[in-house]
PDB file of C-alpha atoms in Angstrom:
ATOM      1  CA  MET A 766      -9.586   5.139  -1.548  1.00  0.00           C
ATOM      2  CA  ALA A 767     -11.343   7.654   0.801  1.00  0.00           C
ATOM      3  CA  VAL A 768      -9.016   7.024   3.558  1.00  0.00           C
ATOM      4  CA  ALA A 769      -5.973   7.753   1.211  1.00  0.00           C
ATOM      5  CA  VAL A 770      -7.869  11.006   0.384  1.00  0.00           C
ATOM      6  CA  GLY A 771      -8.457  11.936   4.071  1.00  0.00           C
ATOM      7  CA  LEU A 772      -4.646  11.303   4.931  1.00  0.00           C
ATOM      8  CA  GLY A 773      -3.272  12.950   2.060  1.00  0.00           C
ATOM      9  CA  ALA A 774      -5.127  16.315   2.751  1.00  0.00           C
ATOM     10  CA  PHE A 775      -4.668  16.104   6.420  1.00  0.00           C
ATOM     11  CA  GLY A 776      -0.449  15.683   5.574  1.00  0.00           C
ATOM     12  CA  ALA A 777      -1.020  18.587   3.167  1.00  0.00           C
ATOM     13  CA  HIS A 778      -2.879  21.020   5.291  1.00  0.00           C
ATOM     14  CA  GLY A 779      -2.546  19.408   8.998  1.00  0.00           C
ATOM     15  CA  LEU A 780       0.521  18.578   9.254  1.00  0.00           C
ATOM     16  CA  LYS A 781       2.378  20.648   6.751  1.00  0.00           C
ATOM     17  CA  PRO A 782       3.389  22.973   9.712  1.00  0.00           C
ATOM     18  CA  HIS A 783       4.539  20.320  11.714  1.00  0.00           C
ATOM     19  CA  LEU A 784       6.700  18.254   9.395  1.00  0.00           C
ATOM     20  CA  SER A 785       9.943  18.974   7.774  1.00  0.00           C
ATOM     21  CA  PRO A 786      10.390  18.578   4.141  1.00  0.00           C
ATOM     22  CA  ASP A 787      11.647  15.093   4.314  1.00  0.00           C
ATOM     23  CA  GLN A 788       8.873  13.928   6.877  1.00  0.00           C
ATOM     24  CA  GLN A 789       6.423  15.433   4.445  1.00  0.00           C
ATOM     25  CA  ALA A 790       7.962  13.664   1.580  1.00  0.00           C
ATOM     26  CA  VAL A 791       7.714  10.333   3.413  1.00  0.00           C
ATOM     27  CA  TRP A 792       3.790  10.996   3.967  1.00  0.00           C
ATOM     28  CA  ALA A 793       3.523  12.069   0.363  1.00  0.00           C
ATOM     29  CA  THR A 794       5.026   8.598  -0.581  1.00  0.00           C
ATOM     30  CA  ALA A 795       2.907   6.808   1.792  1.00  0.00           C
ATOM     31  CA  VAL A 796      -0.199   8.312   0.296  1.00  0.00           C
ATOM     32  CA  GLN A 797       0.830   8.070  -3.209  1.00  0.00           C
ATOM     33  CA  TYR A 798       1.308   3.978  -2.802  1.00  0.00           C
ATOM     34  CA  HIS A 799      -1.738   3.723  -0.522  1.00  0.00           C
ATOM     35  CA  PHE A 800      -3.757   5.313  -3.596  1.00  0.00           C
ATOM     36  CA  ILE A 801      -2.091   3.290  -6.304  1.00  0.00           C
ATOM     37  CA  HIS A 802      -2.758   0.074  -4.292  1.00  0.00           C
ATOM     38  CA  ALA A 803      -6.136   0.934  -3.417  1.00  0.00           C
ATOM     39  CA  ILE A 804      -7.152   1.415  -7.264  1.00  0.00           C
ATOM     40  CA  GLY A 805      -5.166  -2.089  -7.680  1.00  0.00           C
ATOM     41  CA  LEU A 806      -8.192  -3.476  -5.247  1.00  0.00           C
ATOM     42  CA  LEU A 807     -10.779  -1.722  -7.301  1.00  0.00           C
ATOM     43  CA  VAL A 808      -9.519  -3.170 -10.437  1.00  0.00           C
ATOM     44  CA  LEU A 809      -9.171  -6.657  -8.705  1.00  0.00           C
ATOM     45  CA  GLU A 810     -12.877  -6.222  -7.828  1.00  0.00           C
ATOM     46  CA  ALA A 811     -13.849  -5.133 -11.223  1.00  0.00           C
ATOM     47  CA  CYS A 812     -12.186  -8.692 -12.245  1.00  0.00           C
ATOM     48  CA  THR A 813     -14.660 -10.548 -10.240  1.00  0.00           C
ATOM     49  CA  GLY A 814     -15.994 -13.569 -12.204  1.00  0.00           C
ATOM     50  CA  ARG A 815     -12.849 -13.522 -14.576  1.00  0.00           C
ATOM     51  CA  LEU A 816     -10.472 -14.701 -12.364  1.00  0.00           C
ATOM     52  CA  PRO A 817     -10.420 -17.806  -9.831  1.00  0.00           C
ATOM     53  CA  THR A 818     -11.803 -16.901  -6.302  1.00  0.00           C
ATOM     54  CA  THR A 819      -8.384 -18.166  -4.265  1.00  0.00           C
ATOM     55  CA  PRO A 820      -5.888 -16.293  -5.890  1.00  0.00           C
ATOM     56  CA  SER A 821      -8.031 -13.114  -6.171  1.00  0.00           C
ATOM     57  CA  THR A 822      -8.596 -13.366  -2.561  1.00  0.00           C
ATOM     58  CA  TRP A 823      -4.729 -13.677  -1.738  1.00  0.00           C
ATOM     59  CA  ILE A 824      -4.421 -11.196  -4.348  1.00  0.00           C
ATOM     60  CA  ALA A 825      -6.278  -8.594  -2.221  1.00  0.00           C
ATOM     61  CA  ARG A 826      -5.241  -9.818   1.313  1.00  0.00           C
ATOM     62  CA  LEU A 827      -1.463  -8.918  -0.233  1.00  0.00           C
ATOM     63  CA  LEU A 828      -2.747  -5.530  -1.415  1.00  0.00           C
ATOM     64  CA  MET A 829      -4.163  -4.914   1.770  1.00  0.00           C
ATOM     65  CA  ALA A 830      -1.025  -6.191   4.164  1.00  0.00           C
ATOM     66  CA  GLY A 831       1.212  -3.726   1.749  1.00  0.00           C
ATOM     67  CA  ILE A 832      -1.168  -1.004   2.244  1.00  0.00           C
ATOM     68  CA  VAL A 833      -1.054  -1.561   6.103  1.00  0.00           C
ATOM     69  CA  LEU A 834       2.487  -2.164   6.559  1.00  0.00           C
ATOM     70  CA  PHE A 835       4.162  -0.226   3.276  1.00  0.00           C
ATOM     71  CA  SER A 836       2.156   3.021   3.676  1.00  0.00           C
ATOM     72  CA  GLY A 837       1.342   2.304   7.533  1.00  0.00           C
ATOM     73  CA  SER A 838       5.097   2.271   8.281  1.00  0.00           C
ATOM     74  CA  LEU A 839       5.712   5.289   6.739  1.00  0.00           C
ATOM     75  CA  TYR A 840       2.941   7.487   8.272  1.00  0.00           C
ATOM     76  CA  LEU A 841       4.302   6.752  11.630  1.00  0.00           C
ATOM     77  CA  LEU A 842       7.771   7.294  10.656  1.00  0.00           C
ATOM     78  CA  SER A 843       7.250  10.469   9.121  1.00  0.00           C
ATOM     79  CA  THR A 844       5.304  11.876  11.985  1.00  0.00           C
ATOM     80  CA  ARG A 845       7.057   9.464  15.126  1.00  0.00           C
ATOM     81  CA  GLU A 846       8.928  12.850  16.766  1.00  0.00           C
ATOM     82  CA  LEU A 847       5.203  14.446  16.409  1.00  0.00           C
ATOM     83  CA  ILE A 848       3.282  11.673  18.284  1.00  0.00           C
ATOM     84  CA  GLY A 849       6.237  10.819  20.640  1.00  0.00           C
ATOM     85  CA  LEU A 850       7.405   7.627  19.002  1.00  0.00           C
ATOM     86  CA  ASP A 851      11.101   8.776  18.210  1.00  0.00           C
ATOM     87  CA  GLY A 852      12.785   5.173  19.126  1.00  0.00           C
ATOM     88  CA  ILE A 853      10.485   3.202  17.136  1.00  0.00           C
ATOM     89  CA  GLY A 854      12.220   4.483  13.611  1.00  0.00           C
ATOM     90  CA  PRO A 855      14.389   1.343  13.259  1.00  0.00           C
ATOM     91  CA  TYR A 856      11.758  -1.172  14.170  1.00  0.00           C
ATOM     92  CA  LEU A 857       9.326   0.347  11.465  1.00  0.00           C
ATOM     93  CA  GLY A 858      12.474   0.778   8.645  1.00  0.00           C
ATOM     94  CA  GLN A 859      12.408  -2.883   9.011  1.00  0.00           C
ATOM     95  CA  VAL A 860       8.205  -3.347   8.228  1.00  0.00           C
ATOM     96  CA  THR A 861       8.428  -1.037   5.256  1.00  0.00           C
ATOM     97  CA  PRO A 862       9.772  -3.400   3.002  1.00  0.00           C
ATOM     98  CA  LEU A 863       7.810  -6.357   3.966  1.00  0.00           C
ATOM     99  CA  GLY A 864       5.091  -4.026   2.702  1.00  0.00           C
ATOM    100  CA  GLY A 865       6.720  -3.654  -0.829  1.00  0.00           C
ATOM    101  CA  LEU A 866       7.110  -7.265  -0.815  1.00  0.00           C
ATOM    102  CA  CYS A 867       3.601  -7.928  -0.464  1.00  0.00           C
ATOM    103  CA  PHE A 868       2.738  -5.282  -3.048  1.00  0.00           C
ATOM    104  CA  MET A 869       5.242  -6.940  -5.632  1.00  0.00           C
ATOM    105  CA  ALA A 870       3.890 -10.654  -4.727  1.00  0.00           C
ATOM    106  CA  ALA A 871       0.023  -9.275  -5.278  1.00  0.00           C
ATOM    107  CA  TRP A 872       1.279  -7.692  -8.450  1.00  0.00           C
ATOM    108  CA  LEU A 873       3.108 -10.806  -9.699  1.00  0.00           C
ATOM    109  CA  MET A 874       0.278 -13.039  -8.845  1.00  0.00           C
ATOM    110  CA  LEU A 875      -2.484 -11.176 -10.738  1.00  0.00           C
ATOM    111  CA  PHE A 876       0.074 -11.244 -13.590  1.00  0.00           C
ATOM    112  CA  ILE A 877       0.472 -15.049 -13.376  1.00  0.00           C
ATOM    113  CA  THR A 878      -3.324 -15.552 -12.780  1.00  0.00           C
ATOM    114  CA  ALA A 879      -4.342 -13.411 -15.432  1.00  0.00           C
ATOM    115  CA  LEU A 880      -1.875 -15.417 -18.128  1.00  0.00           C
ATOM    116  CA  ARG A 881      -3.139 -18.788 -16.778  1.00  0.00           C
ATOM    117  CA  GLN A 882      -6.745 -17.505 -17.616  1.00  0.00           C
ATOM    118  CA  HIS A 883      -5.747 -15.980 -20.882  1.00  0.00           C
ATOM    119  CA  ASP A 884      -4.200 -19.323 -21.707  1.00  0.00           C
ATOM    120  CA  ARG A 885      -7.392 -21.718 -20.849  1.00  0.00           C
ATOM    121  CA  ARG A 886      -9.484 -19.355 -23.444  1.00  0.00           C
TER     122      ARG A 886
END
């Protein structure tokens, strides 16, 4: 979450003069999803002992992969012109949905795991 705070502040202050409004919106979306899923990791950690270890590990991996793939690709997409990677846009545009799928898989796995745990009680 500290990284999300830092990147949010950097985008709002350091990058603002260098990005278009559309690029700023993409950066803000990356930060928002980064935050939400970092909180998801904290919630998952708070559930330690209540959920089986193997699904919890996979859920954490999927959340981390989602942060890297979804938010990471959006961070790069919004700054690609600034950092000299103009041609990478089409490739990163294909990575972003994979991160979204990781997020969805993690939340679905958490839901199913929690339901199974509830049924066992």
